[in-house]
XYZ file of C-alpha atoms in Angstrom:
297
model
C 35.180 -19.206 -1.527
C 33.358 -21.820 0.568
C 29.974 -23.032 -0.637
C 28.912 -23.338 3.006
C 29.491 -19.615 3.449
C 27.262 -18.863 0.454
C 24.530 -21.103 1.864
C 24.926 -19.388 5.219
C 24.565 -15.961 3.595
C 21.294 -17.006 1.938
C 19.900 -18.485 5.156
C 20.765 -15.359 7.161
C 19.041 -13.205 4.534
C 15.947 -15.400 4.663
C 15.825 -15.636 8.472
C 16.711 -12.012 9.128
C 19.084 -13.031 11.879
C 22.385 -14.813 12.338
C 21.084 -16.785 15.298
C 18.060 -18.044 13.365
C 20.191 -19.169 10.452
C 22.616 -20.876 12.819
C 19.797 -22.921 14.351
C 18.551 -24.010 10.917
C 22.055 -24.971 9.797
C 22.862 -26.659 13.131
C 25.949 -24.548 13.788
C 26.838 -22.107 16.558
C 26.007 -18.414 16.256
C 29.723 -17.676 16.564
C 30.520 -19.966 13.621
C 27.761 -18.325 11.570
C 29.054 -14.848 12.370
C 32.594 -15.911 11.457
C 31.382 -17.360 8.171
C 29.683 -14.100 7.201
C 32.748 -12.064 8.083
C 34.900 -14.429 6.037
C 32.610 -14.035 3.002
C 32.523 -10.239 3.301
C 36.313 -10.149 3.531
C 36.680 -12.280 0.400
C 34.205 -10.094 -1.488
C 35.570 -6.855 -0.027
C 31.968 -5.808 0.502
C 29.560 -5.218 3.382
C 26.573 -7.537 2.897
C 24.575 -6.706 6.038
C 23.983 -3.662 8.192
C 24.137 -4.911 11.764
C 22.683 -3.186 14.813
C 21.932 -4.507 18.284
C 18.278 -4.965 17.296
C 18.223 -5.711 13.605
C 20.049 -7.120 10.621
C 19.308 -6.048 7.077
C 20.882 -6.411 3.667
C 22.885 -3.594 2.146
C 22.355 -2.622 -1.488
C 25.438 -4.707 -2.337
C 24.020 -7.586 -0.348
C 20.689 -7.392 -2.207
C 22.446 -7.579 -5.563
C 24.780 -10.365 -4.506
C 21.933 -12.416 -3.042
C 20.310 -12.786 -6.468
C 23.493 -14.217 -7.985
C 24.185 -16.317 -4.908
C 20.771 -18.007 -5.082
C 21.235 -18.667 -8.786
C 24.697 -20.156 -8.244
C 23.539 -22.452 -5.434
C 20.515 -23.560 -7.422
C 22.724 -24.279 -10.429
C 25.099 -26.338 -8.272
C 22.140 -28.314 -6.909
C 20.974 -28.946 -10.445
C 24.438 -30.203 -11.351
C 24.434 -32.540 -8.380
C 21.067 -33.912 -9.462
C 22.340 -34.481 -12.983
C 25.403 -36.361 -11.738
C 23.537 -38.382 -9.140
C 20.727 -39.740 -11.258
C 19.079 -40.066 -14.637
C 17.131 -37.212 -16.203
C 13.855 -38.870 -15.344
C 14.308 -38.120 -11.651
C 13.724 -34.396 -12.238
C 10.167 -34.072 -10.957
C 7.563 -31.654 -9.710
C 5.078 -29.217 -11.223
C 5.795 -25.875 -12.862
C 3.139 -23.345 -13.821
C 4.353 -21.176 -16.703
C 2.657 -17.985 -17.912
C 3.475 -16.997 -21.491
C 2.258 -14.506 -24.104
C -0.213 -15.839 -26.657
C 1.893 -15.584 -29.808
C 5.156 -16.915 -28.396
C 3.332 -19.585 -26.406
C 1.333 -21.049 -29.275
C 3.806 -20.710 -32.129
C 7.222 -21.066 -30.516
C 7.081 -22.520 -27.023
C 4.677 -25.456 -27.456
C 6.993 -27.780 -29.418
C 9.882 -26.869 -27.114
C 7.833 -27.861 -24.077
C 7.035 -31.198 -25.733
C 10.746 -31.944 -25.972
C 11.363 -30.679 -22.432
C 8.707 -32.985 -20.976
C 9.956 -35.921 -23.046
C 13.394 -35.430 -21.479
C 11.937 -35.139 -17.971
C 8.860 -37.394 -17.839
C 8.384 -36.969 -14.077
C 7.948 -33.220 -14.502
C 4.544 -31.692 -15.229
C 3.852 -28.228 -16.636
C 0.744 -26.090 -16.437
C 0.609 -23.512 -19.216
C -1.163 -20.177 -18.729
C -1.450 -18.333 -22.062
C -2.389 -14.666 -22.301
C -0.860 -11.316 -23.172
C -1.604 -9.601 -19.863
C 1.060 -10.204 -17.216
C -0.327 -12.676 -14.703
C -0.404 -12.034 -10.978
C 1.974 -14.616 -9.559
C 0.224 -15.104 -6.230
C -3.390 -14.774 -7.359
C -2.945 -16.921 -10.487
C -0.541 -19.351 -8.775
C 2.160 -18.744 -11.404
C 5.705 -20.035 -10.817
C 7.441 -18.343 -13.759
C 6.416 -16.053 -16.617
C 7.911 -15.576 -20.069
C 7.441 -11.971 -21.121
C 9.013 -9.345 -23.362
C 10.504 -6.435 -21.437
C 11.494 -5.908 -17.842
C 9.149 -6.876 -14.986
C 7.129 -4.000 -13.493
C 8.010 -5.065 -9.933
C 11.624 -4.540 -8.880
C 11.314 -7.392 -6.360
C 10.806 -9.867 -9.186
C 13.803 -11.674 -10.661
C 14.272 -11.675 -14.428
C 16.632 -13.886 -16.430
C 17.205 -12.710 -19.998
C 16.538 -15.529 -22.471
C 17.466 -13.585 -25.602
C 17.483 -10.132 -27.157
C 15.578 -9.543 -30.353
C 13.815 -6.734 -32.243
C 10.453 -5.853 -33.668
C 10.201 -5.971 -37.445
C 7.711 -4.826 -40.038
C 6.331 -7.638 -42.171
C 3.423 -8.649 -44.377
C 2.427 -11.576 -46.554
C 3.553 -11.819 -50.189
C -0.131 -11.682 -51.161
C -0.697 -8.384 -49.396
C 2.385 -6.849 -50.995
C 1.369 -8.093 -54.435
C -2.044 -6.467 -54.043
C -1.106 -3.234 -52.252
C 2.547 -2.713 -53.103
C 5.681 -2.525 -50.988
C 6.008 0.679 -48.911
C 9.274 2.456 -49.644
C 9.242 4.938 -46.732
C 7.851 4.996 -43.222
C 5.519 7.819 -44.276
C 3.874 5.480 -46.782
C 2.670 3.262 -43.929
C -0.216 5.724 -43.589
C -1.433 4.437 -46.963
C -1.504 0.830 -45.753
C -3.693 -1.224 -43.472
C -1.686 -1.741 -40.290
C -2.670 -4.433 -37.811
C -2.796 -3.087 -34.255
C -2.054 -4.962 -31.045
C -4.083 -3.760 -28.062
C -2.857 -4.298 -24.493
C -4.391 -3.003 -21.261
C -7.074 -1.185 -23.248
C -4.436 0.782 -25.178
C -3.744 0.562 -28.889
C -0.044 0.107 -29.631
C -0.221 2.173 -32.799
C 2.922 4.281 -32.348
C 5.735 2.292 -33.949
C 9.370 3.199 -33.207
C 12.446 2.692 -35.410
C 16.099 3.671 -35.638
C 18.165 4.443 -38.705
C 21.645 5.971 -38.820
C 21.444 6.785 -35.090
C 18.203 8.697 -35.625
C 14.924 7.687 -34.007
C 11.667 7.671 -35.941
C 8.129 7.239 -34.632
C 5.158 6.631 -36.870
C 1.497 6.645 -35.888
C -0.312 3.955 -37.873
C -3.919 2.915 -38.340
C -5.951 0.076 -39.785
C -9.299 -1.646 -39.735
C -8.241 -4.466 -37.380
C -6.962 -4.521 -33.813
C -6.844 -7.259 -31.208
C -5.752 -7.794 -27.619
C -4.374 -11.185 -28.718
C -0.985 -10.884 -30.434
C -1.492 -14.233 -32.142
C -4.552 -12.848 -33.939
C -2.528 -10.004 -35.456
C 0.011 -12.561 -36.706
C -2.746 -14.667 -38.282
C -4.235 -11.607 -39.972
C -0.823 -10.746 -41.399
C -0.269 -14.291 -42.725
C -3.762 -14.163 -44.264
C -2.838 -11.004 -46.194
C -4.934 -8.541 -44.225
C -2.251 -5.958 -43.538
C 1.181 -4.987 -42.221
C 2.207 -6.015 -38.723
C 4.995 -4.884 -36.383
C 6.059 -8.064 -34.599
C 8.849 -9.335 -32.394
C 11.172 -11.221 -34.752
C 11.173 -14.275 -32.492
C 7.398 -14.666 -32.797
C 7.448 -14.699 -36.595
C 10.799 -16.423 -37.184
C 9.184 -19.512 -38.714
C 6.822 -17.413 -40.863
C 9.796 -15.492 -42.244
C 11.778 -18.669 -42.915
C 8.878 -20.332 -44.741
C 8.000 -17.203 -46.716
C 4.537 -16.759 -45.201
C 5.685 -13.294 -44.200
C 8.363 -11.070 -45.718
C 10.225 -8.207 -43.994
C 9.466 -4.609 -44.968
C 11.656 -1.478 -44.813
C 14.570 -3.415 -43.352
C 16.805 -0.330 -43.390
C 14.736 0.876 -40.422
C 15.620 -1.044 -37.258
C 12.700 -1.791 -34.961
C 12.953 -1.285 -31.227
C 14.996 -3.788 -29.234
C 13.098 -6.246 -27.041
C 14.361 -8.673 -24.396
C 12.581 -11.943 -23.678
C 12.787 -12.601 -19.942
C 11.975 -15.525 -17.691
C 10.503 -13.900 -14.595
C 9.828 -15.327 -11.158
C 8.130 -13.528 -8.244
C 11.198 -13.409 -5.980
C 14.657 -14.701 -5.249
C 13.338 -17.558 -3.143
C 11.485 -18.930 -6.184
C 14.635 -19.504 -8.229
C 14.672 -23.318 -8.364
C 16.796 -25.882 -10.223
C 13.850 -26.743 -12.482
C 13.358 -23.084 -13.361
C 17.059 -22.700 -14.162
C 16.918 -25.847 -16.269
C 14.007 -24.386 -18.251
C 15.924 -21.105 -18.607
C 18.957 -22.843 -20.102
C 16.843 -24.892 -22.528
C 14.989 -21.772 -23.686
C 18.250 -19.920 -24.269
C 19.520 -22.770 -26.451
C 16.328 -22.895 -28.512
C 16.140 -19.129 -28.993
C 19.761 -18.936 -30.077
C 19.123 -21.588 -32.716
C 15.892 -19.970 -33.914
C 17.451 -16.531 -34.344
C 20.516 -17.746 -36.282
C-alpha cells in the first residue's frame, strides 16, 4: 500500500473533492482518481460515494479515515525522531484533565514529558466537567468513559475499575463491612457531577450485577476532595483504581469487599476531531499508556 495513496485519501476527505485535493498535492485529477481507485481495490472497500455533484465518505471510509490519520501522524512522528534530537519537538498543547487524576497521577508524568521535550509547552486545564474544546481552546482531554460526541476521536490509554476503599484509621474505628448491605451503616463519600450525586454504586460478582444506594455526610463536585476525605479517615469511597494506586501501595487506603468487582472504566485521550490528531498528541498518548501500564502492575 502506497503512503501517497493514504495521504491522497485524507486530502480528498478534507477537501470534499478529488479536484481540490489534486490541486493541493500538485498532481492531476486523473492521477488522484487513479490513486483512490487503487486504494479501494487494495482494501476491497468503497471509501467514497461519488455522484456528478458531490463526493462523500461511506461508513467504511469514515472508519478507515480515523486509522489512516493516526497512521500518517505516527509515521510523521517517526520521521521527526529519526531526523533530529528530541528537543526539536515543539509547540503548545492544552490538556484538559479530571481533578483527581490530574493532581495525583498526571503532574509528575508531565514533568518528565516536558524534560524530554524542552521546546514543548503544555497548558493544563483541571476540572471534572468535560471542557468544551472550541470554547475553552482545549486540544486534548483525558477523561474516563467514552466521549459524548461521536465526532470526537478517543484513544484508550488503559482500562481499569472502580474499587471500594477506606483508610486504616476509619476501618479501625468503624469496622470493616462484610457485605454490600452493610455499606448503609457506613459514611460513604459521594462524588457529585453535573449537579447529580453519584450515590448508586455498581458491582459484579459471579456474573451477577449488584447496585447499592449509599449515603454519607460529605459530597463534593471535586473528585480529589473525596479522595482526601477518604485518606483522612472520613469515610468509604468508590474510586477509579488508577486515581488511588499510590494510596493503595503506600497503605493510606485499603481495599474493601474485594470479592465484589467494581464497574469497568476506560481512560481515554480525546480530541475534538480527526484533523486534530497530531504527532505531539500521539506522542503523549504513547507515554501515558506506558505510565499507566506500569502503575497498574
